[in-house]
Short mmCIF file of C-alpha atoms (C1' of nucleotides) in Angstrom, two decimals:
data_model
loop_
_atom_site.label_atom_id
_atom_site.label_comp_id
_atom_site.label_asym_id
_atom_site.label_seq_id
_atom_site.Cartn_x
_atom_site.Cartn_y
_atom_site.Cartn_z
CA MET A 558 -7.62 6.61 44.60
CA SER A 559 -8.66 3.38 46.27
CA LYS A 560 -10.32 0.65 44.25
CA ALA A 561 -13.55 0.86 46.23
CA ARG A 562 -13.91 4.60 45.84
CA GLU A 563 -13.20 4.36 42.14
CA ARG A 564 -15.81 1.69 41.59
CA LEU A 565 -18.37 3.59 43.65
CA LEU A 566 -17.87 6.76 41.63
CA GLU A 567 -18.05 4.92 38.35
CA THR A 568 -21.19 3.00 39.25
CA ALA A 569 -22.93 5.99 40.80
CA GLY A 570 -22.10 8.10 37.77
CA ARG A 571 -23.63 5.58 35.43
CA LEU A 572 -26.80 5.18 37.49
CA PHE A 573 -27.24 8.86 38.33
CA GLY A 574 -26.77 9.68 34.67
CA GLU A 575 -29.28 7.10 33.56
CA ARG A 576 -32.08 7.66 36.03
CA GLY A 577 -31.25 10.76 38.03
CA TYR A 578 -30.01 11.39 41.55
CA GLU A 579 -33.35 10.99 43.27
CA CYS A 580 -34.27 7.73 41.55
CA VAL A 581 -31.12 5.83 42.52
CA GLY A 582 -30.53 4.63 46.07
CA ILE A 583 -27.36 3.95 47.98
CA ASN A 584 -28.32 0.31 48.32
CA GLU A 585 -28.48 -0.14 44.57
CA ILE A 586 -25.19 1.65 44.05
CA ILE A 587 -23.28 -0.44 46.56
CA ALA A 588 -24.89 -3.64 45.26
CA LYS A 589 -23.95 -2.91 41.64
CA ALA A 590 -20.49 -1.73 42.66
CA GLU A 591 -20.10 -4.79 44.91
CA ILE A 592 -18.95 -2.67 47.82
CA ALA A 593 -20.09 -3.09 51.41
CA LYS A 594 -22.22 -0.36 52.89
CA ALA A 595 -19.77 0.30 55.71
CA THR A 596 -17.03 0.79 53.14
CA PHE A 597 -19.17 3.26 51.27
CA TYR A 598 -19.65 5.40 54.34
CA GLN A 599 -15.92 5.32 55.01
CA HIS A 600 -15.35 7.02 51.66
CA PHE A 601 -18.32 9.36 51.47
CA PRO A 602 -20.13 10.93 54.40
CA SER A 603 -23.47 10.92 52.56
CA LYS A 604 -25.21 10.22 49.30
CA GLU A 605 -25.10 13.90 48.47
CA ALA A 606 -21.33 13.99 48.90
CA LEU A 607 -21.06 11.11 46.45
CA CYS A 608 -23.15 13.06 43.97
CA ALA A 609 -21.00 16.15 44.36
CA ALA A 610 -17.83 14.08 43.86
CA TRP A 611 -19.32 12.54 40.72
CA LEU A 612 -20.23 15.93 39.28
CA ARG A 613 -16.78 17.28 40.06
CA GLY A 614 -15.35 14.42 38.01
CA VAL A 615 -17.64 15.22 35.10
CA GLU A 616 -16.68 18.87 35.41
CA GLU A 617 -13.01 17.95 35.06
CA HIS A 618 -13.77 15.88 32.00
CA TYR A 619 -15.58 18.74 30.31
CA ALA A 620 -12.94 21.24 31.36
CA ALA A 621 -10.27 19.14 29.63
CA MET A 622 -12.42 18.87 26.52
CA HIS A 623 -12.95 22.62 26.41
CA ARG A 624 -9.26 23.36 26.99
CA GLU A 625 -8.30 21.00 24.21
CA LEU A 626 -10.74 22.60 21.83
CA LEU A 627 -9.60 26.13 22.64
CA ASP A 628 -5.97 25.11 22.04
CA ASP A 629 -6.88 23.48 18.74
CA PRO A 630 -5.30 25.44 15.86
CA ARG A 631 -8.29 25.11 13.51
CA PRO A 632 -10.39 28.18 12.71
CA ALA A 633 -13.05 29.03 15.28
CA ARG A 634 -15.94 28.15 13.02
CA LYS A 635 -14.70 24.58 12.60
CA LYS A 636 -14.26 24.29 16.35
CA VAL A 637 -17.83 25.37 17.05
CA ALA A 638 -19.02 22.70 14.66
CA ALA A 639 -16.70 20.20 16.31
CA MET A 640 -18.13 20.99 19.75
CA PHE A 641 -21.65 20.23 18.59
CA ASP A 642 -20.41 17.04 16.96
CA LEU A 643 -18.86 16.02 20.26
CA LEU A 644 -22.15 16.66 22.05
CA SER A 645 -23.93 14.69 19.37
CA CYS A 646 -21.67 11.70 19.99
CA GLN A 647 -22.37 11.86 23.70
CA VAL A 648 -26.10 12.01 23.22
CA LYS A 649 -25.95 9.09 20.82
CA SER A 650 -24.02 6.96 23.31
CA SER A 651 -26.11 4.37 25.09
CA GLY A 652 -27.83 5.27 28.32
CA TYR A 653 -27.38 8.99 27.92
CA THR A 654 -30.26 10.89 29.44
CA GLY A 655 -29.25 14.52 29.36
CA CYS A 656 -26.68 16.83 30.85
CA PRO A 657 -25.78 15.45 34.30
CA PHE A 658 -25.85 18.94 35.77
CA CYS A 659 -29.25 19.89 34.38
CA VAL A 660 -30.72 16.54 35.35
CA THR A 661 -29.43 16.79 38.90
CA SER A 662 -30.24 20.45 39.30
CA THR A 663 -33.95 19.96 39.98
CA MET A 664 -33.42 17.20 42.50
CA VAL A 665 -31.20 18.89 45.05
CA PRO A 666 -32.03 21.73 47.43
CA ALA A 667 -30.99 25.21 46.39
CA ASP A 668 -28.36 25.68 49.08
CA SER A 669 -26.61 22.32 48.82
CA GLU A 670 -23.00 21.65 47.92
CA VAL A 671 -24.16 19.95 44.74
CA ARG A 672 -25.87 23.13 43.64
CA GLN A 673 -22.59 24.99 44.02
CA VAL A 674 -20.85 22.50 41.74
CA ILE A 675 -23.60 22.86 39.16
CA PHE A 676 -23.43 26.61 39.33
CA GLY A 677 -19.66 26.62 38.83
CA PHE A 678 -19.94 24.33 35.85
CA ARG A 679 -22.52 26.45 34.07
CA GLU A 680 -20.32 29.50 34.61
CA ARG A 681 -17.36 27.71 33.09
CA VAL A 682 -19.26 26.49 30.05
CA ARG A 683 -20.51 30.00 29.49
CA SER A 684 -17.02 31.46 29.53
CA PHE A 685 -15.89 28.73 27.14
CA TRP A 686 -18.41 29.91 24.57
CA HIS A 687 -17.43 33.52 25.18
CA SER A 688 -13.80 32.65 24.46
CA MET A 689 -14.88 30.89 21.31
CA ALA A 690 -16.75 33.97 20.16
CA ARG A 691 -13.71 36.15 20.73
CA GLU A 692 -11.61 33.69 18.75
CA LEU A 693 -13.93 34.32 15.84
CA GLY A 694 -12.86 37.95 15.90
CA VAL A 695 -15.98 39.28 17.56
CA LYS A 696 -15.38 41.88 20.27
CA GLY A 697 -16.97 43.31 23.38
CA VAL A 698 -20.68 43.00 23.96
CA ALA A 699 -21.17 41.31 20.61
CA ALA A 700 -18.88 38.49 21.70
CA ARG A 701 -20.87 38.05 24.86
CA ASN A 702 -24.10 37.92 22.91
CA LEU A 703 -22.78 35.40 20.41
CA GLY A 704 -21.25 33.26 23.14
CA ASP A 705 -24.49 33.26 25.11
CA ALA A 706 -26.45 32.32 22.01
CA TRP A 707 -24.15 29.36 21.44
CA LEU A 708 -24.43 28.37 25.08
CA LEU A 709 -28.23 28.42 24.87
CA LEU A 710 -28.17 26.34 21.70
CA ASN A 711 -25.86 23.92 23.49
CA THR A 712 -28.10 23.62 26.55
CA GLY A 713 -31.30 23.63 24.52
CA SER A 714 -30.24 20.94 22.09
CA VAL A 715 -29.03 18.55 24.77
CA THR A 716 -32.19 19.05 26.82
CA GLU A 717 -34.49 18.71 23.84
CA ALA A 718 -32.65 15.61 22.62
CA GLN A 719 -33.29 14.03 25.98
CA ASN A 720 -36.95 15.06 25.97
CA VAL A 721 -37.81 13.66 22.57
CA GLY A 722 -35.24 10.89 22.41
CA ALA A 723 -33.77 11.97 19.09
CA ILE A 724 -30.63 13.63 17.80
CA TRP A 725 -32.09 16.19 15.40
CA PRO A 726 -31.80 18.90 18.09
CA LEU A 727 -28.01 18.58 18.00
CA GLU A 728 -27.85 18.82 14.22
CA GLN A 729 -30.19 21.79 14.13
CA ALA A 730 -28.29 23.54 16.91
CA LYS A 731 -25.09 23.16 14.95
CA LYS A 732 -26.69 24.74 11.88
CA ALA A 733 -28.06 27.64 13.90
CA ALA A 734 -24.73 28.15 15.66
CA LEU A 735 -22.92 28.36 12.34
CA ALA A 736 -25.54 30.70 10.95
CA LEU A 737 -25.04 33.01 13.91
CA ALA A 738 -21.28 32.79 13.41
CA ALA A 739 -21.59 33.73 9.76
CA HIS A 740 -23.83 36.60 10.75
CA ALA A 741 -21.51 37.91 13.45
CA SER A 742 -17.99 37.50 12.15
CA PRO A 743 -16.82 40.42 9.99
CA LYS A 744 -14.55 38.16 7.97
CA ALA A 745 -17.26 35.62 7.31
CA ARG A 746 -19.77 38.28 6.38
CA THR A 747 -17.42 39.76 3.84
CA ALA A 748 -16.80 36.32 2.39
CA LYS A 749 -20.53 35.72 2.16
CA VAL A 750 -21.24 38.99 0.41
CA SER A 751 -18.46 38.41 -2.08
CA GLN A 752 -19.95 34.99 -2.77
CA ALA A 753 -23.32 36.51 -3.61
CA MET B 1287 -64.59 19.86 38.38
CA SER B 1288 -65.04 19.17 42.08
CA LYS B 1289 -63.43 21.46 44.63
CA ALA B 1290 -61.22 18.69 45.98
CA ARG B 1291 -59.87 17.72 42.59
CA GLU B 1292 -59.23 21.32 41.72
CA ARG B 1293 -57.30 21.97 44.92
CA LEU B 1294 -55.30 18.79 44.51
CA LEU B 1295 -54.26 19.72 40.99
CA GLU B 1296 -53.35 23.23 42.00
CA THR B 1297 -51.30 22.16 45.01
CA ALA B 1298 -49.59 19.30 43.21
CA GLY B 1299 -48.73 21.58 40.32
CA ARG B 1300 -47.10 24.08 42.60
CA LEU B 1301 -45.09 21.47 44.50
CA PHE B 1302 -44.12 19.39 41.46
CA GLY B 1303 -43.02 22.58 39.75
CA GLU B 1304 -40.99 23.73 42.70
CA ARG B 1305 -39.21 20.53 43.68
CA GLY B 1306 -39.92 17.95 41.01
CA TYR B 1307 -42.16 14.90 40.82
CA GLU B 1308 -39.88 12.56 42.69
CA CYS B 1309 -39.20 14.93 45.59
CA VAL B 1310 -42.84 15.53 46.49
CA GLY B 1311 -44.93 12.88 48.21
CA ILE B 1312 -48.66 12.24 48.22
CA ASN B 1313 -48.77 12.88 51.95
CA GLU B 1314 -47.39 16.36 51.54
CA ILE B 1315 -49.73 17.15 48.68
CA ILE B 1316 -52.88 16.12 50.54
CA ALA B 1317 -51.71 17.89 53.70
CA LYS B 1318 -51.08 21.16 51.87
CA ALA B 1319 -54.30 20.84 49.87
CA GLU B 1320 -56.17 19.90 53.05
CA ILE B 1321 -57.76 16.90 51.40
CA ALA B 1322 -58.14 13.47 52.96
CA LYS B 1323 -56.09 10.66 51.51
CA ALA B 1324 -59.16 8.57 50.72
CA THR B 1325 -60.57 11.49 48.76
CA PHE B 1326 -57.38 11.78 46.80
CA TYR B 1327 -57.54 8.15 45.73
CA GLN B 1328 -61.14 8.60 44.67
CA HIS B 1329 -60.07 11.25 42.18
CA PHE B 1330 -56.77 9.83 40.99
CA PRO B 1331 -55.81 6.17 40.85
CA SER B 1332 -52.16 6.92 41.55
CA LYS B 1333 -49.57 9.61 42.02
CA GLU B 1334 -48.48 9.19 38.43
CA ALA B 1335 -52.03 9.81 37.19
CA LEU B 1336 -52.08 13.04 39.17
CA CYS B 1337 -48.84 14.08 37.53
CA ALA B 1338 -50.17 13.31 34.07
CA ALA B 1339 -53.35 15.30 34.79
CA TRP B 1340 -51.27 18.23 35.98
CA LEU B 1341 -49.10 18.20 32.86
CA ARG B 1342 -52.17 17.98 30.63
CA GLY B 1343 -53.44 21.13 32.32
CA VAL B 1344 -50.14 22.91 31.71
CA GLU B 1345 -50.23 21.73 28.12
CA GLU B 1346 -53.66 23.30 27.64
CA HIS B 1347 -52.43 26.54 29.12
CA TYR B 1348 -49.49 26.68 26.73
CA ALA B 1349 -51.63 25.64 23.79
CA ALA B 1350 -53.97 28.57 24.43
CA MET B 1351 -51.02 30.93 24.71
CA HIS B 1352 -49.56 29.69 21.43
CA ARG B 1353 -52.89 29.91 19.63
CA GLU B 1354 -53.42 33.43 20.86
CA LEU B 1355 -49.99 34.48 19.71
CA LEU B 1356 -50.41 32.92 16.28
CA ASP B 1357 -53.74 34.73 15.83
CA ASP B 1358 -52.21 38.02 16.92
CA PRO B 1359 -52.14 40.44 13.96
CA ARG B 1360 -48.73 41.91 14.78
CA PRO B 1361 -45.75 41.15 12.52
CA ALA B 1362 -44.02 37.85 13.20
CA ARG B 1363 -40.86 39.45 14.51
CA LYS B 1364 -42.75 41.26 17.26
CA LYS B 1365 -44.50 38.05 18.17
CA VAL B 1366 -41.25 36.13 18.54
CA ALA B 1367 -40.02 38.84 20.88
CA ALA B 1368 -43.34 38.70 22.75
CA MET B 1369 -43.02 34.96 23.24
CA PHE B 1370 -39.64 35.33 24.89
CA ASP B 1371 -41.01 38.14 27.02
CA LEU B 1372 -43.80 35.84 28.16
CA LEU B 1373 -41.28 33.15 29.07
CA SER B 1374 -39.27 35.78 30.89
CA CYS B 1375 -42.28 36.72 33.00
CA GLN B 1376 -42.88 33.09 33.89
CA VAL B 1377 -39.30 32.53 34.91
CA LYS B 1378 -39.38 35.67 37.02
CA SER B 1379 -42.51 34.56 38.83
CA SER B 1380 -41.88 33.20 42.31
CA GLY B 1381 -41.16 29.55 42.77
CA TYR B 1382 -40.51 28.84 39.12
CA THR B 1383 -37.93 26.11 38.69
CA GLY B 1384 -37.88 25.32 35.00
CA CYS B 1385 -40.14 23.87 32.34
CA PRO B 1386 -42.47 21.40 34.06
CA PHE B 1387 -42.06 18.93 31.24
CA CYS B 1388 -38.26 19.01 31.24
CA VAL B 1389 -38.15 18.80 35.00
CA THR B 1390 -40.48 15.82 35.10
CA SER B 1391 -38.96 14.08 32.12
CA THR B 1392 -35.97 12.66 33.98
CA MET B 1393 -38.01 11.32 36.87
CA VAL B 1394 -40.49 9.07 35.13
CA PRO B 1395 -39.87 5.78 33.32
CA ALA B 1396 -39.60 5.92 29.56
CA ASP B 1397 -42.81 4.02 28.83
CA SER B 1398 -45.13 5.79 31.26
CA GLU B 1399 -48.24 7.78 30.44
CA VAL B 1400 -46.50 10.90 31.70
CA ARG B 1401 -43.76 10.43 29.14
CA GLN B 1402 -46.38 10.39 26.39
CA VAL B 1403 -47.78 13.71 27.59
CA ILE B 1404 -44.30 15.21 27.64
CA PHE B 1405 -43.56 13.93 24.17
CA GLY B 1406 -46.79 15.37 22.77
CA PHE B 1407 -46.07 18.74 24.32
CA ARG B 1408 -42.58 19.01 22.88
CA GLU B 1409 -43.98 18.15 19.44
CA ARG B 1410 -46.59 20.87 19.75
CA VAL B 1411 -44.13 23.53 20.83
CA ARG B 1412 -41.90 22.62 17.93
CA SER B 1413 -44.70 23.03 15.43
CA PHE B 1414 -45.60 26.37 17.01
CA TRP B 1415 -42.13 27.69 16.24
CA HIS B 1416 -42.31 26.26 12.72
CA SER B 1417 -45.56 28.14 12.14
CA MET B 1418 -43.95 31.28 13.44
CA ALA B 1419 -41.08 30.88 10.99
CA ARG B 1420 -43.48 30.47 8.08
CA GLU B 1421 -45.32 33.61 9.20
CA LEU B 1422 -42.06 35.45 8.80
CA GLY B 1423 -42.13 34.53 5.12
CA VAL B 1424 -39.54 31.79 5.33
CA LYS B 1425 -40.34 28.67 3.33
CA GLY B 1426 -39.60 24.97 3.22
CA VAL B 1427 -36.51 23.59 4.89
CA ALA B 1428 -35.35 27.06 5.89
CA ALA B 1429 -38.53 27.52 7.91
CA ARG B 1430 -37.91 24.25 9.69
CA ASN B 1431 -34.36 25.25 10.49
CA LEU B 1432 -35.35 28.63 11.79
CA GLY B 1433 -38.23 27.21 13.83
CA ASP B 1434 -35.98 24.58 15.34
CA ALA B 1435 -33.37 27.19 16.21
CA TRP B 1436 -36.02 29.23 18.00
CA LEU B 1437 -37.26 26.15 19.81
CA LEU B 1438 -33.75 25.34 21.01
CA LEU B 1439 -33.25 28.90 22.20
CA ASN B 1440 -36.55 28.61 24.02
CA THR B 1441 -35.66 25.33 25.71
CA GLY B 1442 -32.07 26.36 26.36
CA SER B 1443 -32.91 29.69 27.92
CA VAL B 1444 -35.52 28.30 30.27
CA THR B 1445 -33.24 25.45 31.34
CA GLU B 1446 -30.24 27.70 31.79
CA ALA B 1447 -32.28 30.26 33.72
CA GLN B 1448 -33.26 27.52 36.13
CA ASN B 1449 -29.69 26.27 36.42
CA VAL B 1450 -28.12 29.58 37.26
CA GLY B 1451 -31.10 31.27 38.88
CA ALA B 1452 -31.01 34.34 36.67
CA ILE B 1453 -32.97 35.81 33.80
CA TRP B 1454 -30.18 36.83 31.45
CA PRO B 1455 -30.65 33.60 29.45
CA LEU B 1456 -34.12 34.77 28.44
CA GLU B 1457 -32.91 38.17 27.36
CA GLN B 1458 -30.00 36.73 25.43
CA ALA B 1459 -32.22 34.13 23.78
CA LYS B 1460 -34.54 36.87 22.60
CA LYS B 1461 -31.64 38.77 21.05
CA ALA B 1462 -30.34 35.67 19.30
CA ALA B 1463 -33.83 34.76 18.07
CA LEU B 1464 -34.28 38.20 16.55
CA ALA B 1465 -30.82 38.06 15.00
CA LEU B 1466 -31.70 34.77 13.35
CA ALA B 1467 -34.99 36.25 12.16
CA ALA B 1468 -33.22 39.22 10.63
CA HIS B 1469 -30.79 36.86 8.99
CA ALA B 1470 -33.47 34.57 7.57
CA SER B 1471 -36.35 36.78 6.46
CA PRO B 1472 -35.94 38.17 2.92
CA LYS B 1473 -37.87 41.32 3.82
CA ALA B 1474 -35.84 41.97 6.94
CA ARG B 1475 -32.58 41.38 5.12
CA THR B 1476 -33.51 43.90 2.45
CA ALA B 1477 -34.45 46.41 5.13
CA LYS B 1478 -31.17 45.87 6.89
CA VAL B 1479 -29.10 46.31 3.75
CA SER B 1480 -30.94 49.51 2.86
CA GLN B 1481 -30.26 50.81 6.34
CA ALA B 1482 -26.52 50.24 5.92
"C1'" DT C 467 6.10 -11.88 61.59
"C1'" DG C 468 3.11 -8.53 63.06
"C1'" DA C 469 0.69 -4.32 63.20
"C1'" DA C 470 -2.11 -1.08 60.77
"C1'" DA C 471 -5.33 -0.13 57.26
"C1'" DA C 472 -8.98 -1.35 54.43
"C1'" DG C 473 -12.83 -3.98 53.34
"C1'" DC C 474 -16.47 -7.35 54.40
"C1'" DA C 475 -21.64 -8.95 55.57
"C1'" DG C 476 -25.46 -7.68 57.36
"C1'" DA C 477 -28.53 -6.42 61.30
"C1'" DC C 478 -30.70 -2.46 62.79
"C1'" DA C 479 -33.06 2.16 63.67
"C1'" DA C 480 -35.85 5.76 62.27
"C1'" DA C 481 -38.09 7.68 58.88
"C1'" DG C 482 -40.30 8.01 54.53
"C1'" DC C 483 -43.11 6.34 50.72
"C1'" DT C 484 -47.64 4.65 48.15
"C1'" DG C 485 -51.78 2.72 48.48
"C1'" DT C 486 -55.88 0.30 51.18
"C1'" DC C 487 -59.36 0.25 54.32
"C1'" DT C 488 -62.72 1.34 58.06
"C1'" DA C 489 -65.99 3.94 60.15
"C1'" DA C 490 -67.99 8.18 60.84
"C1'" DT C 491 -69.73 12.69 59.08
"C1'" DA C 492 -71.57 16.37 55.90
"C1'" DG C 493 -74.23 17.85 52.14
"C1'" DT C 494 -77.73 17.36 48.43
"C1'" DG C 495 -81.74 16.10 45.76
"C1'" DC C 496 -86.27 13.93 46.16
"C1'" DG D 962 -87.43 11.74 56.44
"C1'" DC D 963 -84.43 9.16 53.29
"C1'" DA D 964 -81.27 7.60 50.10
"C1'" DC D 965 -77.13 8.74 47.90
"C1'" DT D 966 -72.80 10.67 47.29
"C1'" DA D 967 -68.73 13.11 48.73
"C1'" DT D 968 -65.64 13.81 52.21
"C1'" DT D 969 -63.35 13.17 56.58
"C1'" DA D 970 -59.43 11.35 59.91
"C1'" DG D 971 -56.39 8.19 60.48
"C1'" DA D 972 -54.77 3.37 61.28
"C1'" DC D 973 -52.42 0.11 58.74
"C1'" DA D 974 -49.62 -2.88 55.50
"C1'" DG D 975 -45.73 -3.44 52.97
"C1'" DC D 976 -42.02 -1.66 51.18
"C1'" DT D 977 -37.85 1.46 50.54
"C1'" DT D 978 -34.80 4.90 52.06
"C1'" DT D 979 -30.40 6.78 54.44
"C1'" DG D 980 -27.23 6.13 57.75
"C1'" DT D 981 -25.05 3.61 62.09
"C1'" DC D 982 -22.92 -0.02 64.21
"C1'" DT D 983 -20.72 -4.59 65.36
"C1'" DG D 984 -17.75 -8.11 64.59
"C1'" DC D 985 -14.96 -10.35 61.35
"C1'" DT D 986 -11.60 -11.00 57.43
"C1'" DT D 987 -8.38 -9.56 54.03
"C1'" DT D 988 -4.72 -6.82 52.33
"C1'" DT D 989 -0.64 -4.09 52.72
"C1'" DC D 990 3.66 -2.89 54.12
"C1'" DA D 991 7.71 -2.49 57.07
#
DNA sequence: TGAAAAGCAGACAAAGCTGTCTAATAGTGC
DNA sequence: GCACTATTAGACAGCTTTGTCTGCTTTTCA
């Protein structure tokens, strides 16, 4: 990848993430990236294409994170907790203003290329949580339900954290996710009953 | 309230809800509302003030809905289910593109009046879910945890529904919310054990 | 050395935005 | 009739936006 393209993607990602697609202009991006406008349009045909390229990069990043976590040999319950800890770290990092896909989703037309990227990402995250539920030993429709519940806690906590500017949503989502896990997993339930 | 102001608020609400604050201009709002520009600026000092007024209206609407549901004599578990059904209806209604507060949140500066309205709303919704948890007979920190979990399922399902353009997130959130309720409430747990 | 590729600065067009202002018109209470 | 208020259309200023284009310079690589 050329230096100019790299810098453009990096700068645009930072700005889009901070203030949202619609609130950041091409002029600001090229100024901050110190790239000439003509060069920009040699790499990307439009602002929207830049946005799509950025989101595809983020998608790859998350995909790697999910793969790594699924391959991790720890028990599933620890990995669910670890995922929420990872999200917590991201939210705590400076300038974070919510899931890039959710934030961008409202600002692009429904039939755009960007929307397709967003849609694909959400699908992938959902199937990640489904896999996690199956790893816990839950089967069939119950695994889908548990995975969806985790996904919604994931989405909800990140969104809420952005809305209120705090990290309690992440901590509370982790607790709820583990409670649901304890409720759903046959092994865990047995352990809990024997504790009582 | 004057006819012009009413029509402006209604039109702006629809458009802001559909495409987001930043993607809708004053010119389009006044054209669709069939109100002269000068009249607009006699009612609202700025576009941002219009947005804040709109969100305050939405806030009142939700506040009434929450009050009504808390006063409802049905058992808490039914009311939790009813709340998710209400959200489901909203999401299904035409042109709905996500929680107005979440959608607007990313498009306004952090210190604006609009941000204050958003913040207040999120606080109020949170305390609604806390009240609901206490109605279920859960006490202290457990009530806060349960209420927060419900809140996150609420936020997550509405956001996800908007992202993927489907209503399964609402249905799955309802299931998870009821599972958490069954898990948390002493009465429900007893009932469940006696069933087994 | 020399050709091809990449990047540069910046003017420019065409359109959009918010917000101001003028001047005329419609309705309402007295 | 008369004063007062609300509303109208629309020109306008001043700014920002995306995207195109020209002409020039730097880098790269054989």
